[in-house]
Amino acid sequence: MTQQYQQADKENERLRRCMSDLVSLSALPAMWVGGDLSRIGHVLLDVLSAMLDVDFLYVRLLDHDGRTAIEMARTTELMRVTKPSDIGRALSLSLGDVATDWPQTARISVENVMLSIAQAQLGMNGQAGVLVAGANRLTFPVQAERLLLNVSGNQAAIAVKEAHLLIGQRQYAAELDRRVAERTDELAATNRDLRLEIAERRRIEEALRDSENSARTIVDSLAGLVAILTPSGDVEVVNSQVIEYCGSAISEFKHWGENETLHPDDLPDVAQKFTNAITSGEAYDFEARIRRFDGVYRWFQVRGLPFRDADGVIVRWYALLTDIDERKRAEERLRRSEMLLAAGERISLTGTFSWRIDTDEILFSEELNRIFEFDGDVAVTVDQITSRVLSEDLPLLAERMEQIRSGRDNPEYEIRLRGSDNGIKYVRVVGRIIRHGDGRLECLGAVQDITQRRLAEEARDAIRSELAHFTRVMSLGELTASIAHEVNQPLSGIITNASTCLRILASNPPNVAGAIETARRTIRDGNRAADVISRLRALFRKRTAVIEPVDLNEAAREVVALLSSDLRRARIQLTIELADDLPYVGGDRVQLQQVIMNLLRNAVDAMICVDDRPRRLLVRTETHEGESVRMSVRDTGGGFGPIEAERLFDAFYTTKSEGMGIGLSVSRSIIESHGGRIWAAANDGSGTTMIFYVPRYPGASEQVLRSVDPKNVLDWAGKS
Ligand code: ADP
């Protein structure tokens, strides 16, 4: 009985324990809140190892996808294998790989330890895992142990399920968060890009506005009229100058092809060129008249340029309209004046030239080409010019060109050209040397064909010199005849009387009274002859000398002017060096001019045959020792020999076929009568210098002047 009670007590005790264990198990879910699988495993094993008398407890929890997430184990010392994964592997070895196929209970050997095991699948078909307990006793598991395993397994399965849900939720939430974050990042990035893009766009817009503004400012500030056109050639924008000039709104300017903005005469040509340019995309350039606000048309140069983008596509046309009205008018005036000049040159037989001295670039006008008989199409060279000049005049040309090159004097000379018909052309060259800002020299000049004039002058001079010679011969003849006539009578009277006297004295007896009478008549006739001479002298002295202050410079200039055509004809280069502040000389202006004239004529005569050197004549005045004025006339003629030197001033000494040889003797007579002196000096080189001086005024005495030999004066006057 006692044994029965004891048995019953034990049973009760076991039941109570079982009940209390079941109660403990029911509290487990409260500990598993949070969905942590390892916590579920730990707690489950801790609770079961406190409730069950087993040698090992093993739990395998699966994740949501059925893969092993966690393996845990609790073992006693009996077990040599303690690592959960080793226990799991041993179970698989004994019971098979698929846990759901494992039997509820079994006996297996793990590392040579025989164990009774019991398993509880967690969840439907073991979806949450498996719980295995093993004990080294044959009685395992008893019913209560089986119950605890199943209940705890169920509890764990629920917890694992919840954990799966929770994990799934978390994963989903995390995924959601990740996606949200990802999207947020994406949006933020997009936002940032958008902001950047907006900022960039704004910046570009601002830059565009700025550049448009500055382009407009530039366009407005341009001196010309500017229009901006679309690629198809429609006017889009014009600057304020266009509006101002046309005095109309841009809308009018847009229709320039229809509203007479362009001069109707220019329109067809412009329209053609414009259309071609727009079609071909090539820049255009034309001149046309554009109407101003007041209806006046002015000339413009219109230049259009296409503006292309990076791909070469035309995005705009820029047209610049430059007012060239003044230039056009100037060109027209220039054309007219060129025409007039050409006509003037033609009429006056004067051509013009320009000669750039540094480059020898020579430009001839049309008329000058005609004068030189050049083909106007080719450039003129110095060699070509010299080839046309008469060889005798080449030294003169060379000298003048050298003078121009040195930039010293403005050229003015005459030269002869050989025409194609071998005729001689006389040309007169007058030039001006211009020194440009950069130091370059240029000679601008005119060349006049004076052949006709020169030929006429030569013909006239020939006639004049013939006439002069004839007059001279005639007047000399008349003079001789009149002297002969006047003197002849008393002379024949003297001869008759002397013959009568001789006859009377020779009679026997001599008629003394008659002889005395005829001797008286002889004396009378002698006196008559002397009277004739005296009268002639008085006649020759007709022009009484006048003493006055004479400006020798002025006197020389007048004589030079009188002789200028002779000098030119003889191609003599004349240099006049007249002293400033030259004192007056006292004397007869006409007589002194006769002396100067004589010296110049002799110099011209002396150079006429000189062809191997320049014919130069220098006339110089200077003050001589403060008291007198000295004049010299220097030539490059043939000079004179030592014997001639003695005789130059002798009356009737001449070496010329038509000379009279009294010029120098009269000159000396005049100069000496003025209290001066005259002499000839041979030059160092070729030629002669004739020099005279006369005292300054007052200083020459009337007395001295009166002693001029009147005969010489008269003879010389006859020569001139
Ligand atoms: P004509 O001129 O009539 O010969 P002149 O008395 O004036 O008379 O001159 C006399 C001569 O003196 C001239 O024939 C000439 O031989 C010489 N003679 C004059 N002037 C010069 C001169 N400048 N050079 C060389 N000989 C000269």
XYZ file of C-alpha atoms and ligand atoms in Angstrom:
747
model
C 0.000 0.000 0.000
C 2.748 2.322 1.048
C 4.514 1.425 -2.090
C 1.358 2.303 -4.007
C 1.167 5.631 -2.209
C 4.739 6.274 -2.794
C 4.179 5.442 -6.448
C 1.223 7.726 -6.617
C 3.129 10.529 -4.870
C 5.928 10.176 -7.358
C 3.478 10.298 -10.180
C 1.842 13.335 -8.696
C 5.150 14.954 -8.246
C 6.076 14.232 -11.830
C 2.795 15.598 -13.053
C 3.157 18.709 -10.935
C 6.642 19.230 -12.263
C 5.416 18.637 -15.735
C 2.620 21.106 -15.227
C 4.948 23.681 -13.814
C 7.343 23.085 -16.704
C 4.493 23.518 -19.162
C 3.554 26.742 -17.451
C 7.164 27.916 -17.684
C 7.163 27.019 -21.315
C 4.044 29.059 -21.897
C 5.900 32.084 -20.622
C 8.637 31.634 -23.175
C 7.111 33.791 -25.975
C 7.360 36.795 -23.656
C 11.146 36.297 -23.612
C 11.390 35.957 -27.356
C 10.013 39.348 -28.349
C 12.355 40.988 -30.798
C 12.684 38.215 -33.384
C 16.280 37.302 -32.521
C 16.817 33.661 -33.662
C 19.924 33.072 -31.521
C 18.106 34.360 -28.485
C 15.232 31.965 -29.248
C 17.746 29.099 -29.527
C 19.579 29.991 -26.293
C 16.475 30.440 -24.194
C 14.893 27.266 -25.560
C 17.952 25.169 -24.812
C 18.489 26.815 -21.380
C 14.878 26.155 -20.351
C 14.797 22.575 -21.699
C 18.148 21.609 -20.150
C 16.675 22.727 -16.787
C 13.547 20.643 -17.369
C 14.867 17.494 -19.058
C 17.374 14.970 -17.817
C 19.205 14.515 -21.164
C 22.810 14.260 -22.413
C 22.384 16.613 -25.252
C 19.966 19.123 -26.643
C 20.301 20.278 -30.201
C 18.309 22.880 -32.057
C 18.585 23.926 -35.687
C 16.642 27.043 -36.624
C 15.982 27.786 -40.296
C 15.684 31.150 -41.868
C 12.802 32.406 -43.933
C 14.043 30.567 -47.001
C 14.528 27.217 -45.280
C 18.314 27.485 -45.009
C 20.042 26.734 -41.707
C 20.351 29.976 -39.859
C 21.535 28.810 -36.460
C 22.682 25.519 -34.815
C 22.984 25.308 -31.011
C 23.589 22.556 -28.531
C 23.880 21.777 -24.829
C 25.758 18.635 -23.778
C 26.741 16.727 -20.656
C 30.204 15.380 -19.951
C 29.159 12.127 -21.491
C 29.206 13.621 -24.885
C 32.547 13.872 -26.585
C 31.146 15.910 -29.356
C 30.104 19.324 -28.159
C 30.158 21.574 -31.228
C 26.566 22.121 -32.456
C 27.540 21.661 -36.092
C 29.274 18.342 -35.294
C 26.174 17.163 -33.478
C 24.051 18.253 -36.421
C 26.337 16.402 -38.798
C 26.230 13.231 -36.551
C 22.408 13.390 -36.553
C 22.350 13.715 -40.331
C 24.720 10.779 -40.617
C 22.533 8.606 -38.441
C 19.074 9.822 -39.447
C 19.520 11.172 -42.984
C 20.098 14.535 -44.595
C 16.485 15.630 -44.623
C 15.465 16.527 -41.056
C 11.750 16.309 -41.785
C 12.226 12.629 -42.559
C 13.772 11.892 -39.200
C 11.773 9.486 -36.934
C 10.127 10.846 -33.780
C 12.413 8.715 -31.684
C 15.449 6.594 -32.418
C 18.525 5.093 -30.973
C 21.739 6.191 -32.457
C 25.446 6.088 -31.706
C 27.351 9.347 -31.589
C 31.087 8.888 -31.198
C 30.442 5.365 -29.748
C 27.954 6.633 -27.174
C 24.541 5.034 -27.559
C 21.811 7.517 -27.223
C 18.002 7.499 -27.339
C 16.866 10.538 -29.172
C 13.576 12.315 -29.665
C 12.950 15.101 -32.086
C 10.307 17.719 -32.574
C 9.871 19.413 -35.923
C 9.479 23.147 -35.471
C 6.449 24.439 -37.354
C 4.543 22.830 -40.170
C 6.817 20.303 -41.957
C 9.753 21.531 -39.923
C 9.737 24.891 -41.671
C 11.188 26.613 -38.611
C 13.776 23.965 -37.821
C 14.198 20.912 -35.612
C 14.690 20.307 -31.907
C 16.466 17.109 -30.843
C 17.122 15.748 -27.347
C 19.139 12.665 -26.538
C 19.816 10.661 -23.393
C 21.916 7.658 -22.612
C 18.993 5.686 -21.329
C 16.613 3.389 -22.959
C 13.549 4.978 -21.308
C 13.966 8.249 -23.056
C 11.675 9.863 -23.795
C 8.947 9.324 -21.402
C 5.573 10.820 -22.228
C 6.096 13.987 -20.171
C 9.481 14.544 -21.798
C 7.911 14.041 -25.185
C 5.238 16.542 -24.265
C 7.714 19.134 -23.072
C 9.760 18.669 -26.271
C 6.691 19.074 -28.466
C 5.299 22.050 -26.546
C 8.609 23.844 -26.380
C 9.113 22.939 -30.042
C 5.755 24.473 -30.901
C 6.496 27.531 -28.872
C 9.863 27.885 -30.563
C 8.254 27.319 -33.957
C 5.813 30.165 -33.292
C 8.631 32.355 -32.095
C 10.753 31.447 -35.125
C 7.790 32.162 -37.383
C 7.331 35.507 -35.726
C 11.033 36.081 -35.950
C 10.810 35.155 -39.637
C 7.988 37.626 -40.016
C 9.853 40.208 -38.064
C 13.049 39.579 -39.973
C 11.063 39.646 -43.184
C 9.443 42.864 -42.068
C 12.772 44.238 -41.038
C 14.324 43.135 -44.260
C 11.412 44.578 -46.127
C 11.624 47.748 -44.074
C 15.390 47.815 -44.568
C 14.902 47.177 -48.262
C 12.247 49.833 -48.262
C 14.574 52.145 -46.380
C 17.377 51.260 -48.726
C 15.201 51.855 -51.720
C 13.851 55.030 -50.229
C 17.382 56.116 -49.381
C 18.519 55.070 -52.810
C 15.662 56.933 -54.437
C 16.243 59.841 -52.093
C 19.888 59.839 -53.083
C 18.872 59.575 -56.678
C 16.395 62.381 -56.239
C 18.951 64.412 -54.308
C 21.483 63.815 -57.059
C 18.902 64.654 -59.691
C 17.932 67.643 -57.645
C 21.540 68.693 -57.384
C 22.005 68.175 -61.110
C 18.851 70.115 -61.762
C 19.998 72.915 -59.514
C 23.360 72.936 -61.223
C 21.658 72.849 -64.576
C 19.317 75.647 -63.585
C 22.233 77.653 -62.199
C 24.236 76.949 -65.360
C 21.259 77.847 -67.512
C 20.798 81.050 -65.556
C 24.459 81.801 -65.904
C 24.305 81.156 -69.640
C 21.155 83.223 -69.911
C 22.810 86.021 -68.009
C 25.957 85.732 -70.093
C 23.787 85.722 -73.193
C 21.877 88.742 -71.927
C 25.184 90.424 -71.093
C 26.695 89.535 -74.413
C 23.533 90.592 -76.184
C 23.614 93.832 -74.270
C 27.264 94.364 -74.929
C 26.799 93.260 -78.545
C 24.027 95.807 -78.815
C 26.204 98.414 -77.142
C 29.032 97.543 -79.507
C 26.704 97.495 -82.454
C 25.233 100.824 -81.356
C 28.643 102.311 -80.807
C 29.933 101.309 -84.241
C 30.534 104.180 -86.601
C 28.612 102.407 -89.305
C 25.119 101.131 -89.670
C 24.760 97.525 -88.577
C 22.029 95.033 -89.269
C 21.700 91.474 -88.033
C 19.904 89.098 -90.355
C 18.449 85.642 -89.979
C 20.080 82.782 -91.887
C 17.479 83.264 -94.606
C 18.381 86.932 -94.962
C 15.505 88.625 -93.112
C 16.456 91.712 -91.159
C 16.167 90.888 -87.481
C 17.944 93.662 -85.592
C 19.377 97.009 -86.651
C 21.429 99.366 -84.549
C 20.205 102.801 -83.535
C 22.280 104.409 -86.281
C 20.179 102.665 -88.921
C 16.962 103.924 -87.330
C 18.454 107.401 -87.032
C 19.684 107.429 -90.611
C 16.515 106.090 -92.186
C 14.265 107.941 -89.792
C 11.906 104.983 -89.739
C 11.108 101.976 -87.625
C 12.948 98.727 -88.158
C 9.792 97.302 -89.743
C 10.369 99.542 -92.736
C 13.978 98.589 -93.026
C 12.954 94.962 -93.062
C 11.271 95.550 -96.394
C 14.216 97.245 -98.035
C 13.563 95.371 -101.245
C 10.143 96.920 -101.770
C 9.960 100.404 -100.284
C 12.717 102.298 -102.090
C 15.006 102.194 -99.087
C 17.504 101.308 -101.774
C 17.881 103.481 -104.848
C 15.741 101.899 -107.586
C 18.704 101.972 -109.991
C 20.836 99.952 -107.594
C 18.159 97.494 -106.488
C 18.332 94.858 -109.278
C 22.087 94.422 -108.974
C 21.992 94.409 -105.165
C 19.080 91.946 -105.056
C 21.008 89.612 -107.333
C 24.201 89.748 -105.277
C 22.313 89.456 -101.981
C 20.316 86.421 -103.096
C 23.456 84.730 -104.396
C 25.244 85.318 -101.085
C 22.380 84.033 -98.938
C 22.034 80.960 -101.139
C 25.717 80.164 -101.301
C 26.543 81.248 -97.728
C 29.425 83.369 -98.931
C 30.172 86.880 -97.660
C 28.841 89.711 -99.805
C 30.103 93.188 -100.538
C 28.470 95.819 -102.707
C 27.976 99.529 -103.027
C 24.510 101.028 -103.195
C 22.601 104.207 -102.450
C 20.427 104.099 -99.328
C 17.718 106.663 -98.641
C 18.204 108.992 -95.692
C 15.315 110.210 -93.507
C 15.073 113.369 -95.657
C 14.793 111.392 -98.888
C 18.386 112.029 -99.993
C 20.205 108.941 -101.220
C 23.763 108.475 -100.013
C 26.292 105.914 -101.165
C 27.047 103.058 -98.779
C 29.359 100.139 -98.878
C 27.441 97.100 -97.610
C 29.405 94.139 -96.358
C 27.712 91.012 -95.047
C 29.399 88.195 -93.173
C 27.835 84.868 -92.215
C 28.243 83.827 -88.567
C 28.372 80.060 -88.176
C 27.990 77.717 -85.192
C 30.454 74.957 -84.283
C 28.972 72.711 -86.979
C 29.439 75.362 -89.619
C 25.745 76.128 -89.917
C 24.937 79.798 -90.501
C 23.094 81.173 -87.479
C 23.182 84.885 -88.355
C 24.293 87.312 -90.979
C 25.993 90.501 -89.863
C 25.827 93.389 -92.268
C 27.903 96.543 -91.896
C 26.837 99.571 -93.910
C 29.543 102.208 -94.241
C 28.738 105.669 -95.545
C 31.098 106.228 -98.484
C 29.220 109.119 -100.032
C 32.065 111.589 -99.472
C 34.551 109.100 -100.875
C 32.354 108.482 -103.898
C 32.036 112.199 -104.540
C 35.752 112.663 -104.016
C 36.383 109.832 -106.461
C 34.079 111.511 -108.950
C 35.828 114.842 -108.427
C 39.148 113.076 -108.770
C 38.020 111.437 -111.996
C 36.897 114.786 -113.330
C 40.036 116.565 -112.271
C 42.128 113.758 -113.746
C 40.220 114.202 -116.980
C 40.731 117.956 -116.849
C 44.377 117.512 -115.993
C 44.849 115.119 -118.876
C 43.098 117.558 -121.203
C 45.156 120.447 -119.771
C 48.348 118.451 -120.172
C 47.407 117.633 -123.715
C 46.642 121.253 -124.596
C 49.691 122.687 -122.841
C 51.913 119.815 -124.030
C 52.869 119.307 -120.415
C 53.211 115.914 -118.805
C 53.645 115.244 -115.120
C 55.684 112.701 -113.243
C 56.495 111.459 -109.788
C 59.795 109.868 -108.927
C 60.323 108.015 -105.648
C 63.996 108.556 -105.157
C 64.608 105.662 -102.739
C 63.101 103.012 -105.025
C 63.441 104.716 -108.432
C 59.730 104.122 -108.922
C 58.690 106.495 -111.671
C 55.153 107.315 -112.726
C 54.498 109.183 -115.954
C 51.206 110.806 -116.861
C 49.633 109.845 -120.155
C 50.848 113.039 -121.793
C 54.389 112.538 -120.535
C 54.424 109.040 -121.975
C 53.356 110.616 -125.243
C 56.119 113.238 -125.080
C 58.726 110.552 -124.371
C 57.025 108.267 -126.898
C 56.738 105.533 -124.260
C 54.251 102.744 -124.306
C 52.091 103.765 -121.343
C 51.467 100.187 -120.223
C 54.920 99.433 -118.859
C 56.607 101.047 -115.866
C 59.113 103.785 -116.669
C 62.747 103.283 -115.651
C 65.658 105.682 -115.346
C 67.428 103.777 -118.139
C 64.473 104.243 -120.445
C 64.504 107.971 -119.788
C 68.223 108.338 -120.418
C 67.903 106.309 -123.602
C 65.672 109.058 -124.967
C 67.926 111.962 -124.016
C 70.324 113.394 -126.577
C 73.844 112.177 -125.785
C 75.182 115.770 -125.540
C 72.662 116.465 -122.808
C 73.339 113.302 -120.782
C 75.959 114.989 -118.514
C 73.416 117.707 -117.726
C 70.711 115.115 -117.001
C 73.064 113.076 -114.820
C 74.029 116.167 -112.876
C 70.411 117.250 -112.377
C 69.342 113.785 -111.282
C 72.176 113.695 -108.815
C 71.066 117.077 -107.541
C 67.509 115.755 -107.079
C 68.738 112.597 -105.356
C 70.663 114.725 -102.870
C 67.407 116.613 -102.199
C 69.208 119.942 -102.461
C 67.476 122.110 -105.047
C 64.192 121.946 -106.820
C 65.095 121.069 -110.379
C 64.461 123.447 -113.269
C 66.237 122.769 -116.538
C 65.879 122.171 -120.214
C 66.946 119.085 -122.022
C 66.679 117.638 -125.511
C 65.109 114.330 -126.435
C 65.558 112.283 -129.529
C 62.224 111.554 -131.178
C 61.469 108.331 -133.010
C 61.713 110.211 -136.325
C 65.214 111.376 -135.264
C 63.829 114.847 -134.745
C 64.882 116.749 -131.627
C 62.403 117.581 -128.908
C 63.090 120.355 -126.440
C 61.568 119.815 -123.020
C 61.544 122.001 -119.964
C 61.524 120.223 -116.590
C 60.321 121.902 -113.422
C 60.095 119.888 -110.244
C 59.564 120.088 -106.533
C 61.312 117.781 -104.089
C 59.120 116.568 -101.272
C 60.473 115.047 -98.117
C 57.886 112.669 -96.646
C 57.345 112.173 -92.928
C 59.486 109.013 -92.930
C 62.372 110.838 -94.605
C 61.750 109.452 -98.080
C 62.332 111.851 -100.927
C 59.986 112.176 -103.842
C 60.237 114.489 -106.801
C 57.004 115.694 -108.377
C 57.369 117.573 -111.575
C 56.100 118.781 -114.894
C 57.759 118.351 -118.251
C 56.707 120.697 -121.026
C 57.345 120.036 -124.672
C 58.710 123.426 -125.824
C 60.004 122.268 -129.183
C 57.745 124.576 -131.188
C 58.589 127.579 -129.050
C 62.284 126.789 -129.094
C 62.317 126.363 -132.871
C 60.454 129.649 -133.244
C 62.901 131.354 -130.869
C 65.843 129.932 -132.724
C 64.451 131.125 -136.028
C 63.811 134.541 -134.528
C 67.258 134.703 -132.929
C 68.910 133.706 -136.176
C 67.079 136.503 -137.926
C 67.895 138.910 -135.134
C 71.604 138.102 -135.090
C 71.734 138.353 -138.860
C 69.986 141.666 -138.606
C 72.284 142.808 -135.809
C 75.313 141.891 -137.862
C 73.876 143.574 -140.875
C 73.086 146.691 -138.871
C 76.545 146.618 -137.388
C 78.120 146.357 -140.822
C 75.809 148.994 -142.167
C 76.392 151.457 -139.351
C 80.124 150.889 -139.568
C 79.972 151.449 -143.320
C 77.871 154.574 -142.899
C 80.171 155.859 -140.241
C 83.178 155.213 -142.436
C 81.441 156.854 -145.384
C 80.418 159.880 -143.391
C 83.892 160.252 -141.845
C 85.386 159.783 -145.308
C 82.981 162.253 -146.757
C 83.502 164.869 -144.021
C 87.275 164.510 -143.935
C 87.696 164.004 -147.644
C 86.811 167.574 -148.592
C 89.308 169.406 -146.328
C 91.907 166.744 -147.150
C 91.541 167.210 -150.904
C 91.563 171.001 -150.215
C 94.844 170.581 -148.302
C 96.344 168.467 -151.091
C 95.203 170.950 -153.797
C 96.491 173.921 -151.789
C 99.787 172.198 -151.043
C 100.237 171.305 -154.787
C 99.393 174.932 -155.752
C 101.822 176.210 -153.120
C 104.606 173.990 -154.512
C 103.861 175.072 -158.094
C 103.862 178.846 -157.156
C 107.140 178.513 -155.238
C 108.693 176.558 -158.129
C 107.895 179.385 -160.685
C 110.597 181.861 -161.527
C 110.438 184.169 -159.783
C 108.501 182.454 -157.015
C 105.102 183.988 -156.157
C 105.625 184.364 -152.431
C 102.346 186.172 -151.771
C 100.441 183.430 -153.632
C 102.334 180.749 -151.721
C 101.479 182.430 -148.416
C 97.827 182.534 -149.470
C 97.704 178.847 -150.462
C 99.536 177.922 -147.229
C 96.830 179.834 -145.327
C 94.187 177.896 -147.249
C 96.021 174.660 -146.362
C 95.857 175.615 -142.680
C 92.165 176.498 -143.081
C 91.402 173.114 -144.628
C 93.465 171.440 -141.923
C 91.348 173.210 -139.314
C 88.226 172.208 -141.169
C 89.328 168.569 -140.992
C 90.052 168.982 -137.275
C 86.617 170.568 -136.906
C 85.025 167.589 -138.616
C 86.797 165.286 -136.188
C 85.721 167.491 -133.271
C 82.176 167.516 -134.511
C 82.227 163.783 -134.893
C 83.562 163.497 -131.353
C 80.826 165.801 -130.146
C 78.333 163.671 -132.044
C 79.670 160.456 -130.500
C 79.538 162.092 -127.103
C 75.854 162.628 -127.615
C 74.954 160.542 -124.575
C 76.407 162.288 -121.601
C 77.297 160.031 -118.758
C 75.261 160.462 -115.584
C 76.671 159.748 -112.185
C 74.247 158.097 -109.851
C 74.229 155.438 -107.169
C 74.015 152.094 -108.969
C 73.012 148.741 -107.429
C 75.344 146.398 -109.285
C 73.261 143.352 -108.212
C 70.165 144.837 -109.755
C 72.094 145.865 -112.880
C 73.482 142.312 -113.217
C 70.017 140.762 -112.794
C 68.620 142.900 -115.589
C 71.419 141.932 -117.964
C 71.014 138.245 -117.085
C 67.292 138.521 -117.777
C 68.052 140.068 -121.173
C 70.428 137.239 -122.029
C 68.408 134.405 -120.504
C 67.153 133.014 -123.781
C 70.719 133.036 -125.214
C 71.941 131.173 -122.136
C 69.141 128.662 -122.364
C 69.691 128.078 -126.015
C 73.366 127.495 -125.387
C 72.333 125.114 -122.535
C 74.439 126.993 -120.074
C 73.869 126.421 -116.385
C 73.833 129.784 -114.794
C 74.565 130.362 -111.132
C 74.193 133.819 -109.647
C 75.803 134.566 -106.326
C 74.969 138.129 -105.481
C 76.233 139.457 -102.152
C 73.652 140.741 -99.710
C 73.944 144.356 -98.553
C 76.155 145.214 -101.489
C 76.976 148.943 -101.348
C 75.980 151.165 -104.262
C 78.671 152.107 -106.709
C 78.828 155.594 -108.206
C 78.566 155.582 -111.977
C 76.612 155.328 -115.167
C 74.184 152.421 -114.884
C 73.880 151.937 -118.656
C 77.644 151.912 -119.233
C 78.220 149.437 -116.391
C 75.474 147.203 -117.803
C 77.227 147.395 -121.187
C 80.373 146.035 -119.521
C 78.467 143.205 -117.815
C 76.673 142.374 -121.046
C 79.975 142.214 -122.907
C 81.561 139.916 -120.336
C 78.538 137.567 -120.372
C 78.459 137.489 -124.177
C 82.161 136.663 -124.342
C 81.628 133.881 -121.784
C 78.760 132.413 -123.832
C 80.930 132.608 -126.980
C 83.811 130.909 -125.153
C 81.596 127.938 -124.110
C 79.655 127.414 -127.300
C 82.077 124.788 -128.580
C 82.415 122.962 -125.281
C 80.711 119.585 -125.387
C 82.865 117.401 -123.167
C 81.951 119.135 -119.898
C 79.071 121.081 -118.430
C 78.769 124.654 -119.605
C 78.682 126.637 -116.418
C 78.521 130.325 -115.866
C 78.927 131.928 -112.475
C 78.138 135.589 -111.880
C 79.230 136.838 -108.498
C 79.289 140.175 -106.734
C 81.096 141.013 -103.510
C 82.413 143.923 -101.547
C 86.064 144.574 -102.326
C 88.220 145.850 -99.466
C 85.219 147.762 -98.102
C 85.708 150.534 -100.588
C 84.644 149.088 -103.861
C 82.387 146.462 -105.350
C 83.816 143.592 -107.272
C 82.097 141.542 -109.925
C 83.428 138.366 -111.522
C 82.138 136.362 -114.461
C 83.488 132.836 -114.520
C 82.996 130.422 -117.396
C 84.071 126.898 -118.314
C 84.910 127.839 -121.892
C 88.048 127.425 -123.952
C 90.061 130.063 -122.039
C 92.921 131.990 -123.594
C 96.583 131.402 -124.236
C 99.554 133.335 -122.727
C 100.041 135.400 -125.857
C 96.390 136.305 -126.000
C 96.478 137.370 -122.358
C 98.582 140.354 -123.382
C 96.204 141.458 -126.046
C 92.676 140.692 -124.828
C 91.976 144.308 -123.977
C 93.545 145.719 -127.140
C 91.146 147.444 -129.487
C 90.327 145.343 -132.560
C 91.869 142.213 -131.100
C 89.486 139.337 -131.791
C 89.681 135.580 -132.330
C 86.123 135.319 -133.596
C 85.209 135.212 -137.257
C 82.533 137.804 -136.748
C 84.130 139.641 -133.818
C 85.169 143.276 -133.840
C 87.606 143.107 -130.977
C 86.538 146.282 -129.264
C 84.219 144.969 -126.501
C 86.944 144.463 -123.911
C 88.813 147.640 -124.847
C 85.595 149.654 -124.389
C 84.854 147.791 -121.165
C 88.255 148.689 -119.808
C 87.775 152.276 -120.872
C 84.409 152.408 -119.038
C 85.672 150.716 -115.878
C 88.756 152.873 -115.700
C 86.612 155.971 -116.282
C 84.690 154.877 -113.159
C 87.979 154.736 -111.224
C 88.038 150.916 -111.276
C 90.080 148.173 -112.860
C 89.297 145.174 -115.075
C 91.373 142.048 -115.838
C 91.155 138.490 -117.052
C 92.326 135.426 -115.126
C 92.698 131.879 -116.337
C 90.803 129.386 -114.153
C 92.502 126.540 -112.330
C 90.467 124.127 -114.379
C 89.087 125.121 -117.716
C 87.788 128.534 -118.648
C 88.270 132.169 -117.774
C 87.228 134.543 -115.029
C 86.788 138.191 -115.979
C 86.934 140.476 -112.954
C 86.353 144.180 -112.439
C 85.821 146.468 -109.508
C 84.469 150.000 -109.197
C 84.531 152.284 -106.142
C 81.441 152.497 -103.953
C 79.185 155.558 -104.032
C 80.028 158.291 -103.151
C 83.628 157.911 -104.228
C 83.772 157.977 -108.011
C 84.467 161.498 -109.247
C 82.623 163.082 -112.102
C 85.985 164.103 -113.477
C 87.155 160.557 -113.865
C 83.942 159.523 -115.519
C 84.180 162.222 -118.137
C 87.453 160.776 -119.329
C 85.782 157.777 -121.006
C 87.058 157.513 -124.506
C 83.914 158.406 -126.451
C 85.104 156.753 -129.612
C 85.371 153.423 -127.920
C 81.989 153.834 -126.315
C 80.455 154.567 -129.651
C 82.184 151.712 -131.419
C 81.155 149.274 -128.785
C 77.628 150.572 -128.770
C 77.576 149.966 -132.483
C 78.601 146.349 -131.867
C 75.810 145.690 -129.429
P 85.154 140.303 -129.642
O 84.211 139.662 -128.654
O 84.437 141.023 -130.681
O 86.114 139.304 -130.145
P 86.318 141.492 -127.327
O 87.152 142.632 -127.139
O 85.093 141.450 -126.509
O 85.934 141.356 -128.831
O 87.166 140.210 -127.020
C 88.424 140.096 -127.526
C 88.895 138.673 -127.527
O 89.218 138.302 -126.222
C 87.914 137.674 -127.998
O 87.924 137.540 -129.444
C 88.417 136.417 -127.352
O 89.448 135.821 -128.103
C 89.032 136.923 -126.093
N 88.116 136.735 -124.981
C 87.255 137.594 -124.455
N 86.564 137.064 -123.442
C 86.987 135.790 -123.339
C 86.663 134.704 -122.504
N 85.731 134.802 -121.540
N 87.324 133.556 -122.700
C 88.259 133.389 -123.670
N 88.597 134.376 -124.474
C 87.972 135.559 -124.319
